[in-house]
Tab-separated table of C-alpha atoms in Angstrom:
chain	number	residue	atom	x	y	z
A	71	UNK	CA	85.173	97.726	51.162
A	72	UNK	CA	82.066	97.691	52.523
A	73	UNK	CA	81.143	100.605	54.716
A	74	UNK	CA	79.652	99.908	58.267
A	75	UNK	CA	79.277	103.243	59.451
A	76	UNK	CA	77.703	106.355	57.480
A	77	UNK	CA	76.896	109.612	59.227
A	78	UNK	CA	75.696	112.772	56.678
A	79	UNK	CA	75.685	116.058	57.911
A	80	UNK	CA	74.618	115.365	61.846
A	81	UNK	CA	73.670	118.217	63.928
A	82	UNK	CA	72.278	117.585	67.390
A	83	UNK	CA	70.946	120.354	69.477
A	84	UNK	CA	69.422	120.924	72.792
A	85	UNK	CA	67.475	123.867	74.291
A	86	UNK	CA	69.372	124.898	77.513
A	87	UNK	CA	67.241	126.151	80.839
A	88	UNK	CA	63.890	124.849	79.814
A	89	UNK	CA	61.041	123.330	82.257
A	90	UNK	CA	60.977	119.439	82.403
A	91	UNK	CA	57.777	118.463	80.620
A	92	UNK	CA	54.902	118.270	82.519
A	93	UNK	CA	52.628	114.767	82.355
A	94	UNK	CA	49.816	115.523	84.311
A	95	UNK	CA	46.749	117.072	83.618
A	96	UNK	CA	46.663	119.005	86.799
A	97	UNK	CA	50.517	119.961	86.143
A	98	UNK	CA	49.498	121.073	82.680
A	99	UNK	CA	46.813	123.406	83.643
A	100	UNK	CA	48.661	125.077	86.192
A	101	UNK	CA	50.934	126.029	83.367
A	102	UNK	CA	49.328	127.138	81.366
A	103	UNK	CA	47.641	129.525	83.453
A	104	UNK	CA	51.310	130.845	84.942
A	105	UNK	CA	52.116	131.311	81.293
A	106	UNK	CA	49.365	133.382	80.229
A	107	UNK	CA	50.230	135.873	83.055
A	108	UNK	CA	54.258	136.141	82.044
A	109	UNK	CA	56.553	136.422	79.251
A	110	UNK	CA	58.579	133.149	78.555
A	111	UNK	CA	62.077	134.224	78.671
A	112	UNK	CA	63.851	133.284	75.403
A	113	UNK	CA	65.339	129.706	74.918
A	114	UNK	CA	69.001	129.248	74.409
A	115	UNK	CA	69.642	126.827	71.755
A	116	UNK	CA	72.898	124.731	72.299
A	117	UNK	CA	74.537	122.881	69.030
A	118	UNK	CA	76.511	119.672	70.576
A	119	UNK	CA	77.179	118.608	67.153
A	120	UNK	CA	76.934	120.718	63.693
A	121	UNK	CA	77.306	119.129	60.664
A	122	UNK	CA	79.217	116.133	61.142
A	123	UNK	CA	80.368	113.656	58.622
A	124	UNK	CA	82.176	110.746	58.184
A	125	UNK	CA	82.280	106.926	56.832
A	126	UNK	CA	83.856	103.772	58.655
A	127	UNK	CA	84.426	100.861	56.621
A	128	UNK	CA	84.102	97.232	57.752
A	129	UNK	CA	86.968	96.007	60.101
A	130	UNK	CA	87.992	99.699	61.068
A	131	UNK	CA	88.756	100.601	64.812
A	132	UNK	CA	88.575	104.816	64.826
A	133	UNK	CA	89.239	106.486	67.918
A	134	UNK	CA	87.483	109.847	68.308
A	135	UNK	CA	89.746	112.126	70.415
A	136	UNK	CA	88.617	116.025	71.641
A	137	UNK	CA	88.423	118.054	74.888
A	138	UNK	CA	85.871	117.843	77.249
A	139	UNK	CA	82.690	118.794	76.055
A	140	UNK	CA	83.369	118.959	72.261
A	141	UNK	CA	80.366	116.492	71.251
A	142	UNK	CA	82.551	113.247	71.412
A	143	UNK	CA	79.703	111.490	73.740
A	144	UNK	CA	76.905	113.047	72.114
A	145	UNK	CA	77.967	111.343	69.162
A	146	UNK	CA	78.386	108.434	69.958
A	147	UNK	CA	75.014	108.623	71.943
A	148	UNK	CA	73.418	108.910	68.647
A	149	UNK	CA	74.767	106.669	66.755
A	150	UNK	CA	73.747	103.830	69.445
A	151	UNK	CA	70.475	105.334	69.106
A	152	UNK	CA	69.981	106.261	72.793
A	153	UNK	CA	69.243	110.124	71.469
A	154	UNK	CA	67.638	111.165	68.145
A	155	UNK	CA	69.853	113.606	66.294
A	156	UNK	CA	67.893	117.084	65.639
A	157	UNK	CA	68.963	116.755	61.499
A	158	UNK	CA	71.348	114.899	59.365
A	159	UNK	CA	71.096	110.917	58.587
A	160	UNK	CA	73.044	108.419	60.241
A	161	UNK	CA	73.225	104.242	59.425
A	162	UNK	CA	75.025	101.702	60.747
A	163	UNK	CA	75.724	97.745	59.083
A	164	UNK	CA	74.564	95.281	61.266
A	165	UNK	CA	74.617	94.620	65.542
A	166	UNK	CA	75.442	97.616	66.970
A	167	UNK	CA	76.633	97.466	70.901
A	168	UNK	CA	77.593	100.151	72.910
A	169	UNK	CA	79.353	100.716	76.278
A	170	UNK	CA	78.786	104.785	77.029
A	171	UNK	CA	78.021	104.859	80.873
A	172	UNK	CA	78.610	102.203	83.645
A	173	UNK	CA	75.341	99.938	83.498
A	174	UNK	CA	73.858	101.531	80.017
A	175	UNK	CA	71.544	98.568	79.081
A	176	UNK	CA	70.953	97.217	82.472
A	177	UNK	CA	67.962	96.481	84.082
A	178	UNK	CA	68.316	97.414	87.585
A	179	UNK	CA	65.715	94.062	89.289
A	180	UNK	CA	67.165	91.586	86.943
A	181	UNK	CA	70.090	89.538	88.212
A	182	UNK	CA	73.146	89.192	86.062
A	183	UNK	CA	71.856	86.097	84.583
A	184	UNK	CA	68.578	87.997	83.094
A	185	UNK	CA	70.435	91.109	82.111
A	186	UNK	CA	73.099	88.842	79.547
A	187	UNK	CA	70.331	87.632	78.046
A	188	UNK	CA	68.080	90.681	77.640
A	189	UNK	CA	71.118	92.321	75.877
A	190	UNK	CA	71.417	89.773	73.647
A	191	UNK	CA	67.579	89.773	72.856
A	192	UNK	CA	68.284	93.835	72.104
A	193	UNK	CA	70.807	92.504	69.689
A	194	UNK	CA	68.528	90.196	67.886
A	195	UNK	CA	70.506	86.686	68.944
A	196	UNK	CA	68.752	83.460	69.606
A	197	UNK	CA	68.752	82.456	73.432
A	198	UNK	CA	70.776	78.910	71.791
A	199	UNK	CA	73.367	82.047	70.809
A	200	UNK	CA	73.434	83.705	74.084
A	201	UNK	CA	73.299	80.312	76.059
A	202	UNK	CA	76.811	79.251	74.257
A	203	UNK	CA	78.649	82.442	75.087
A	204	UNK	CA	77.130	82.705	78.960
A	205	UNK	CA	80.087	81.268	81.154
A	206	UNK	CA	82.920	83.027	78.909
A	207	UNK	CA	81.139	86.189	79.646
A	208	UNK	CA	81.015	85.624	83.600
A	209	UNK	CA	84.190	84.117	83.474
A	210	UNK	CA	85.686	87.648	81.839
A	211	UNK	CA	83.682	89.352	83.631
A	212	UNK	CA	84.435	88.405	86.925
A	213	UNK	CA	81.215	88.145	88.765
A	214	UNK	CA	80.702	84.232	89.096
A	215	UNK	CA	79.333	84.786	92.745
A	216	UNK	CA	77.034	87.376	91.845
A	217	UNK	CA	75.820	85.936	88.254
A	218	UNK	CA	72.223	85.595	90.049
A	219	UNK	CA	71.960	88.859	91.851
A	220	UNK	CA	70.062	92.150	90.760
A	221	UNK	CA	72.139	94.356	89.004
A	222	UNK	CA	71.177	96.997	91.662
A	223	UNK	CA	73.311	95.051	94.127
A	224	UNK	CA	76.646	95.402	92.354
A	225	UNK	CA	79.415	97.764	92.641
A	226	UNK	CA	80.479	100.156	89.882
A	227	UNK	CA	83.229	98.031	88.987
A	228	UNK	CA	81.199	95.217	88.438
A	229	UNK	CA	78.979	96.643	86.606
A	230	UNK	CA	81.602	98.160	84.338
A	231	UNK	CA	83.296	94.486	83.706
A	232	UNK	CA	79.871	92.721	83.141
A	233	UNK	CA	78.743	95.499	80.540
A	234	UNK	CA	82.017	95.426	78.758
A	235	UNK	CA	82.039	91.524	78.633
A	236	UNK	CA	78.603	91.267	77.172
A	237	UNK	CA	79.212	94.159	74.693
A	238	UNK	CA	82.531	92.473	73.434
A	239	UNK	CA	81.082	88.817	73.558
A	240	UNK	CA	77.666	88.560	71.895
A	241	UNK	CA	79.544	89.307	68.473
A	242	UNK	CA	78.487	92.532	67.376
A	243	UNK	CA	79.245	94.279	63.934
A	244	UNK	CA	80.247	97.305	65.329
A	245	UNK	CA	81.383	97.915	69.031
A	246	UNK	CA	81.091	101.742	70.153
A	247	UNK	CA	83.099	102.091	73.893
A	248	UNK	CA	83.201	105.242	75.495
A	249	UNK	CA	86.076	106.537	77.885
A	250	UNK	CA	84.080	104.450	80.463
A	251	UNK	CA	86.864	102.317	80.102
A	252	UNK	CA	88.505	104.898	82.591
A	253	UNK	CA	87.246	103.938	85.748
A	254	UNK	CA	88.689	99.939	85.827
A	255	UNK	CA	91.835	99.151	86.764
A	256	UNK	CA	94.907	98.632	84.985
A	257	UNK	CA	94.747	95.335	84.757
A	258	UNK	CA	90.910	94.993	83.246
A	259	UNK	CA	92.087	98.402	80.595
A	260	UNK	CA	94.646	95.705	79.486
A	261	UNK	CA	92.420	93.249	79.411
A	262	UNK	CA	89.801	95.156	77.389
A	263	UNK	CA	92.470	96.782	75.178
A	264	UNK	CA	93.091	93.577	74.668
A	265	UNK	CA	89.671	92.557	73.530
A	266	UNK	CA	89.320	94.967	71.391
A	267	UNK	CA	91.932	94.357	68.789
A	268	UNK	CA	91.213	90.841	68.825
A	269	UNK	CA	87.784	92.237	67.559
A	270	UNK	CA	89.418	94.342	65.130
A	271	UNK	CA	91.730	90.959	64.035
A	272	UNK	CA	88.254	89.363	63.061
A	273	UNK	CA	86.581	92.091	61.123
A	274	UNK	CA	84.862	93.531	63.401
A	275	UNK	CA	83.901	97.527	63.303
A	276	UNK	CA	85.316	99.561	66.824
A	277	UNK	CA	84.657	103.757	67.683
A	278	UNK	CA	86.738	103.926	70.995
A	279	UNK	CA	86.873	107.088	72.879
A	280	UNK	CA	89.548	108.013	75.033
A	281	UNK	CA	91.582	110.765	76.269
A	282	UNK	CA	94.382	108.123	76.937
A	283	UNK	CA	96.327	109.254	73.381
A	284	UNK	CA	99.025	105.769	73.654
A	285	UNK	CA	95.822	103.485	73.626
A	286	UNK	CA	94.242	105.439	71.295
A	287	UNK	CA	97.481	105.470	68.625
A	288	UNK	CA	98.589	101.409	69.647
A	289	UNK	CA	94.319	100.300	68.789
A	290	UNK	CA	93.308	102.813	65.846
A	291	UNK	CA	94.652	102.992	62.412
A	292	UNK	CA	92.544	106.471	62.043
A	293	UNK	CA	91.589	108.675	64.504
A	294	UNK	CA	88.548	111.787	64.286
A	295	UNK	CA	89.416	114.788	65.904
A	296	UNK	CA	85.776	116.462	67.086
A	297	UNK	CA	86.298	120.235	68.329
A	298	UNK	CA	83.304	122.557	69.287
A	299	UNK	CA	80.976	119.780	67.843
A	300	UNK	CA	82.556	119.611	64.388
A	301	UNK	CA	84.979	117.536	63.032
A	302	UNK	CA	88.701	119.419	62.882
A	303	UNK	CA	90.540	116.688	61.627
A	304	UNK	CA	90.480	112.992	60.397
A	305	UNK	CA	93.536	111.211	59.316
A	306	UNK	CA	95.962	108.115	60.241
A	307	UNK	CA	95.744	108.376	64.595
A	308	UNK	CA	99.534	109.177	65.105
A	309	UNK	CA	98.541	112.634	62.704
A	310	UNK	CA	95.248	113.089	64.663
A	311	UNK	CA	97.040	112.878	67.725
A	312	UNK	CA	100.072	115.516	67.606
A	313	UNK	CA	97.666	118.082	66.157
A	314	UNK	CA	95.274	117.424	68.625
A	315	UNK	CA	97.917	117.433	71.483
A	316	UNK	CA	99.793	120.477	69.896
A	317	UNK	CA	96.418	122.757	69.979
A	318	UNK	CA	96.159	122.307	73.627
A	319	UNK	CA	99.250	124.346	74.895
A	320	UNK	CA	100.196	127.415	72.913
A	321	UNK	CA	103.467	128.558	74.088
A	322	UNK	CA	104.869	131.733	72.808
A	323	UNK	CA	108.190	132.623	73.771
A	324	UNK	CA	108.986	130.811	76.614
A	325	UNK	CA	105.139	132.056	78.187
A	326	UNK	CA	101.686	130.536	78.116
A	327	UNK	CA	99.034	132.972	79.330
A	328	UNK	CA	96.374	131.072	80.897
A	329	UNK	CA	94.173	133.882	81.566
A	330	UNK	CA	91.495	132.151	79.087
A	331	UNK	CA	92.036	128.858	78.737
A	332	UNK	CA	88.894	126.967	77.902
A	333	UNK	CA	87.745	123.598	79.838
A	334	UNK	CA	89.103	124.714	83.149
A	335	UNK	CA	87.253	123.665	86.275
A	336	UNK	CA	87.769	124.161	90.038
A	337	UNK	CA	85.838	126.421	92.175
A	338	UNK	CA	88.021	129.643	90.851
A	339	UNK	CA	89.014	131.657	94.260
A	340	UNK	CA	92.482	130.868	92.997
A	341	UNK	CA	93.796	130.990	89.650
A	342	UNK	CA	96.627	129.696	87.720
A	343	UNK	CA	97.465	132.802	85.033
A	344	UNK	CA	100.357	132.073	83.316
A	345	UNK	CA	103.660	129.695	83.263
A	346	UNK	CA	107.329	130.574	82.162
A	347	UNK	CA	110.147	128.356	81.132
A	348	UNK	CA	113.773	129.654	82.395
A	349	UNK	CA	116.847	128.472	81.659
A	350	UNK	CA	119.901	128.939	84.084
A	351	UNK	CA	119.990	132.608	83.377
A	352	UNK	CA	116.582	133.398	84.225
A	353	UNK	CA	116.147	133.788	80.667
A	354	UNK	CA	112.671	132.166	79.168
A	355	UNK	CA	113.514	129.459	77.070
A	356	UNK	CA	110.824	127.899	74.516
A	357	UNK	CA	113.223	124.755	74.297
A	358	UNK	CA	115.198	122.717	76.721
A	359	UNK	CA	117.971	120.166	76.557
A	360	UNK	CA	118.065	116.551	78.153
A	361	UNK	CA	120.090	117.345	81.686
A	362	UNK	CA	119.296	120.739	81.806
A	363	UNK	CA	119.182	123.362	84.431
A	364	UNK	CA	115.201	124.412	84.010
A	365	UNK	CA	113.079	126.509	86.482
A	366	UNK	CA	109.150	126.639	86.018
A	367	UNK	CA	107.050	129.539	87.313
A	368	UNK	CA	103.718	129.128	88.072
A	369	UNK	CA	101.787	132.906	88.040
A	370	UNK	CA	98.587	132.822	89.742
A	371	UNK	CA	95.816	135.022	91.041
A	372	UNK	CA	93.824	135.060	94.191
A	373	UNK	CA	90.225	136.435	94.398
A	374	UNK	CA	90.291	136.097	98.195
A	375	UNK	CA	92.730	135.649	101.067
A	376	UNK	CA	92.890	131.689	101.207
A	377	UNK	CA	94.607	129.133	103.555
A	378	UNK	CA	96.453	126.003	103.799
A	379	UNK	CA	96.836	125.584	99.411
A	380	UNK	CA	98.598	123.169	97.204
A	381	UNK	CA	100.022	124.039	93.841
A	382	UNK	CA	100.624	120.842	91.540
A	383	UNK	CA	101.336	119.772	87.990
A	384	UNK	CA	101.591	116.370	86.042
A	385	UNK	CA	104.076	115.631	83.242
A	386	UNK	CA	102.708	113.736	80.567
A	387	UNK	CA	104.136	112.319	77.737
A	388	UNK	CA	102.788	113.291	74.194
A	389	UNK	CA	100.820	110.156	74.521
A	390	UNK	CA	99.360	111.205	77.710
A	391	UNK	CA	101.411	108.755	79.688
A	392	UNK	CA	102.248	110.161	82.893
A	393	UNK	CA	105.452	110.523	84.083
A	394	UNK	CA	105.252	112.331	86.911
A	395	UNK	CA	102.549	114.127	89.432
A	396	UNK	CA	103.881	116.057	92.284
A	397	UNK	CA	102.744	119.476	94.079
A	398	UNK	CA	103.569	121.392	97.156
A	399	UNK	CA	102.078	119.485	99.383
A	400	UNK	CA	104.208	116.099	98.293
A	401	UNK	CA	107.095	118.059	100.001
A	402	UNK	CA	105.083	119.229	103.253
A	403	UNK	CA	105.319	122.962	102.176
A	404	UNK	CA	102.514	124.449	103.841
A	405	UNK	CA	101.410	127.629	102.173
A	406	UNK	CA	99.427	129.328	105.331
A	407	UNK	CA	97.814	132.258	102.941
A	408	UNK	CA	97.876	133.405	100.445
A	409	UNK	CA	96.819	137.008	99.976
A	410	UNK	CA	94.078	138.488	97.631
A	411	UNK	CA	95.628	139.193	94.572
A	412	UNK	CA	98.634	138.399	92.312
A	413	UNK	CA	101.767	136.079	92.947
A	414	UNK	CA	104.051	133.046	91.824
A	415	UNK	CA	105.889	130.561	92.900
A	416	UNK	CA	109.148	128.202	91.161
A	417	UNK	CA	109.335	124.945	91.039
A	418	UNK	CA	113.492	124.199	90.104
A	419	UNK	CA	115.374	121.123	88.214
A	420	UNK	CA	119.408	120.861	88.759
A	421	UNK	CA	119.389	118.790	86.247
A	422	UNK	CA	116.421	117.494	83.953
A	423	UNK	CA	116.596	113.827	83.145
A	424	UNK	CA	114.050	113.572	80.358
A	425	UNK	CA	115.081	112.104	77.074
A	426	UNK	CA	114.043	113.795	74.081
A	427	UNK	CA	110.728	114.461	72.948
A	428	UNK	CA	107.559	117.102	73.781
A	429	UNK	CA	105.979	116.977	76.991
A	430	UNK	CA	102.608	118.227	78.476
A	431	UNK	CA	101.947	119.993	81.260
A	432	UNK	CA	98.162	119.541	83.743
A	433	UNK	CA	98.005	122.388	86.433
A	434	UNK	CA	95.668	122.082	89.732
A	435	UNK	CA	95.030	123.831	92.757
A	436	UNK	CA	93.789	122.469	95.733
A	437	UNK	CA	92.365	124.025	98.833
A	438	UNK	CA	93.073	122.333	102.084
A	439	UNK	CA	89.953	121.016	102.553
A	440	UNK	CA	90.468	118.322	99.331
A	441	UNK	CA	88.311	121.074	96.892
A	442	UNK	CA	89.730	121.986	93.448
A	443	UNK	CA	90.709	125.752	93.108
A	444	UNK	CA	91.941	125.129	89.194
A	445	UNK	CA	92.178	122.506	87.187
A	446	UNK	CA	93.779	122.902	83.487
A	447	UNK	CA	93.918	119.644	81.471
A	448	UNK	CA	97.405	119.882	78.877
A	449	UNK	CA	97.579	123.306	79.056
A	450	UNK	CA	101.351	123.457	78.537
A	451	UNK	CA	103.982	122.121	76.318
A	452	UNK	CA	107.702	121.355	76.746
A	453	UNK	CA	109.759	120.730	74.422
A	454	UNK	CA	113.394	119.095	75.281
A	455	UNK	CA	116.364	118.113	72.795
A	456	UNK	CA	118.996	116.157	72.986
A	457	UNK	CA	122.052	116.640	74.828
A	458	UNK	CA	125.723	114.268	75.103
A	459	UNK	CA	124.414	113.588	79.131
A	460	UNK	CA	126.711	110.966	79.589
A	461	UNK	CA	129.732	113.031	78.257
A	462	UNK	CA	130.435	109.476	75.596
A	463	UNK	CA	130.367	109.502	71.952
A	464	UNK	CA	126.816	108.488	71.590
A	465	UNK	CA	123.788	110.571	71.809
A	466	UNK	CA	120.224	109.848	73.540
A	467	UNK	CA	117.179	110.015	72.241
A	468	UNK	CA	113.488	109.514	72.764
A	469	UNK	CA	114.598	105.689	71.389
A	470	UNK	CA	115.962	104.849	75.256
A	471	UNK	CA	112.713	105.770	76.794
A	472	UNK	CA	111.148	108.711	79.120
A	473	UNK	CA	113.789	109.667	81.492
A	474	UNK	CA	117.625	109.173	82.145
A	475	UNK	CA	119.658	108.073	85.620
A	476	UNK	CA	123.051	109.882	86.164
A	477	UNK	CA	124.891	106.871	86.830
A	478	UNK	CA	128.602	105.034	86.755
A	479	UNK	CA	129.355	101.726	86.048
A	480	UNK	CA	132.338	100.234	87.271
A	481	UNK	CA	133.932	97.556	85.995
A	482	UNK	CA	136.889	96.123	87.964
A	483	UNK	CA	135.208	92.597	88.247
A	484	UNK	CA	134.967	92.211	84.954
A	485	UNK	CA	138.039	89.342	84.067
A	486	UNK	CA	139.494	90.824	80.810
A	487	UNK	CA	140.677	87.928	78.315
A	488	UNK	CA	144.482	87.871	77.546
A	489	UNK	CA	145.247	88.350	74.620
């Protein structure tokens, strides 16, 4: 097979805390003489990729999966050429379009009109080529009415649908979409999702990123797994995946300490610490059954007397499909303060109707003024087996779907046939 996509040893750095560069001559002189006067404090280098390298043949889609800030962007980045990388070689077979950030490529004073065919210009097509594919792209697009209008005059969203359309219609060789994709709605992901494997049905070359692991496994045949700027793991996407998905909670025990978990955010007055699973004893339990009787506790810390709090999770699926988001605040449980210092609180299940399977857990805390406290992305796993939960002679499993009803059917209208 021909190979599309070649990247050798890429490192990419960046100096962290230094002075924007200074153009003019006055600026410059200025200084200079400042500098004479002072020691420069030392520069802290920062490594966004090291080493990175991988091939992508002809008519692959790869999706490149990692946390938040692991290089996944800065790779891309460079391989559409927008940054230069700092050593290493990269190459890539043919047109190469990217969609990183809403409007990447745009001109802001040019309508919509001017901006389809400056992209395609980028890409080295004829104006006859660009000309031909014009209405399907405002047509997918969306933006008939605005076609003529700068590009500073849209919305996000348009913006977002006119980039993608170009980028997916003026035929490139190798499509590079970042988790931009994020910000449409449901119905335009679809329609992009969409898009994309009927690129990958005609040959094309696609690097998707997304944190969205379903799309991710349904669209890519192999997925990269970049961690701390290197790559951890590359392999068929539905291996990728559960590794990638299984480093992200470590539960020992029953317990996850969350004392240190990386990639938090939130302002940090109030801190999530630790969870614990507990069966119907009180006892932790690293596993749970479909139906069961299962208490989480949420351990927390408080660096200052605060008011008026909410303390939520979301239940994902090992996909990252969400299956449900709830808090305190969904059940008008005002929390007035909470004092400096150390505490918990339960959240209870009678009876817990997932089907088989392993779970993931997101943790936030909210103040009542609508700031983040704490914020932990899949910090915690569940695990849940299968149980006889409609007391019958046939077991459930993940097969059936995400959750189960307790239910009864009855069947007295049903006419029986004699015999």
């Amino acid at each position: 097979m021909t190979t599309a996509i070649l990247v050798e040893n890429l490192s990419k750095s960046f100096v962290l805390g230094g002075a924007p560069r200074e153009t003019m001559l006055r600026g410059q002189l200025v200084r200079a003489v400042r500098n004479a006067f002072r020691r420069a404090p030392p520069k802290e280098v920062f490594w966004a990729l090291r080493e990175v390298s991988f091939k992508v043949e002809e008519g692959e889609v790869v999706g490149i999966i990692g946390r938040n800030g692991a290089g996944k962007s800065t790779l891309l980045k460079v391989l559409s050429r927008i940054t230069f990388p700092t050593s290493g070689r990269i190459s890539a077979r043919g047109r190469v379009a990217s969609l990183l950030e809403v409007g990447t490529g745009f001109h802001e004073e040019l309508t919509g009109r001017e901006n389809i065919f400056l992209n395609g210009s980028i890409l080295g097509m004829r104006r006859a080529e660009v000309e031909a594919k014009l209405d399907a792209i405002v047509s997918y697009a969306g933006v008939e009415r605005f076609i003529d209008t700068p590009i500073k005059r849209y919305s996000s969203g348009m913006r977002l649908r006119l980039g993608f359309a170009v980028a997916a219609h003026l035929e490139p060789d190798v499509l590079i979409v970042d988790e931009v994709l994020a910000v449409g709605d449901a119905g335009f992901q679809k329609k992009c999702l969409n898009t994309m494997e009927g690129l990958r049905n005609k040959g094309r070359t696609v690097l998707f990123v997304s944190h969205n692991m379903a799309a991710v496994e349904n669209l890519c045949s192999r997925g990269i797994w970049i961690d701390a700027g290197r790559v951890r793991m590359d392999g068929t996407s539905h291996e990728v995946i559960e590794a990638y998905m299984g480093s992200l909670a470590g539960v020992s025990g029953g317990s996850v300490d969350l004392h240190d978990y990386p990639g938090r955010r939130g302002a940090g007055e109030v801190r999530y610490t630790g969870m614990e699973f507990l069966d119907s004893a009180g006892q932790q339990c690293l596993t749970t059954a479909s139906g069961s009787k299962l208490t989480i506790r949420f351990h927390y810390e408080a660096h200052a007397s605060l008011s008026n709090l909410s303390f939520g999770f979301r239940l994902l699926t090992e996909l990252g499909t969400l299956v449900t988001e709830t808090s305190t605040s969904h059940f008008d449980l005002v929390i007035p303060a909470v004092a400096h210092g150390r505490g918990h609180l339960d959240v209870e299940f009678d009876s817990l109707n997932l089907l088989p399977g392993r779970y993931y857990l997101t943790l936030g805390i909210a103040s009542g003024s609508g700031n983040v406290q704490d914020f932990l992305d899949n910090c915690a796993r569940l695990d849940v087996e299968p149980a006889n939960v409609y007391n019958s002679s046939r077991t459930i499993d993940s097969r059936y779907g995400i959750v189960f009803f307790q239910q009864r059917w009855n069947l007295d209208g049903v006419r029986a046939a004699q015999p």
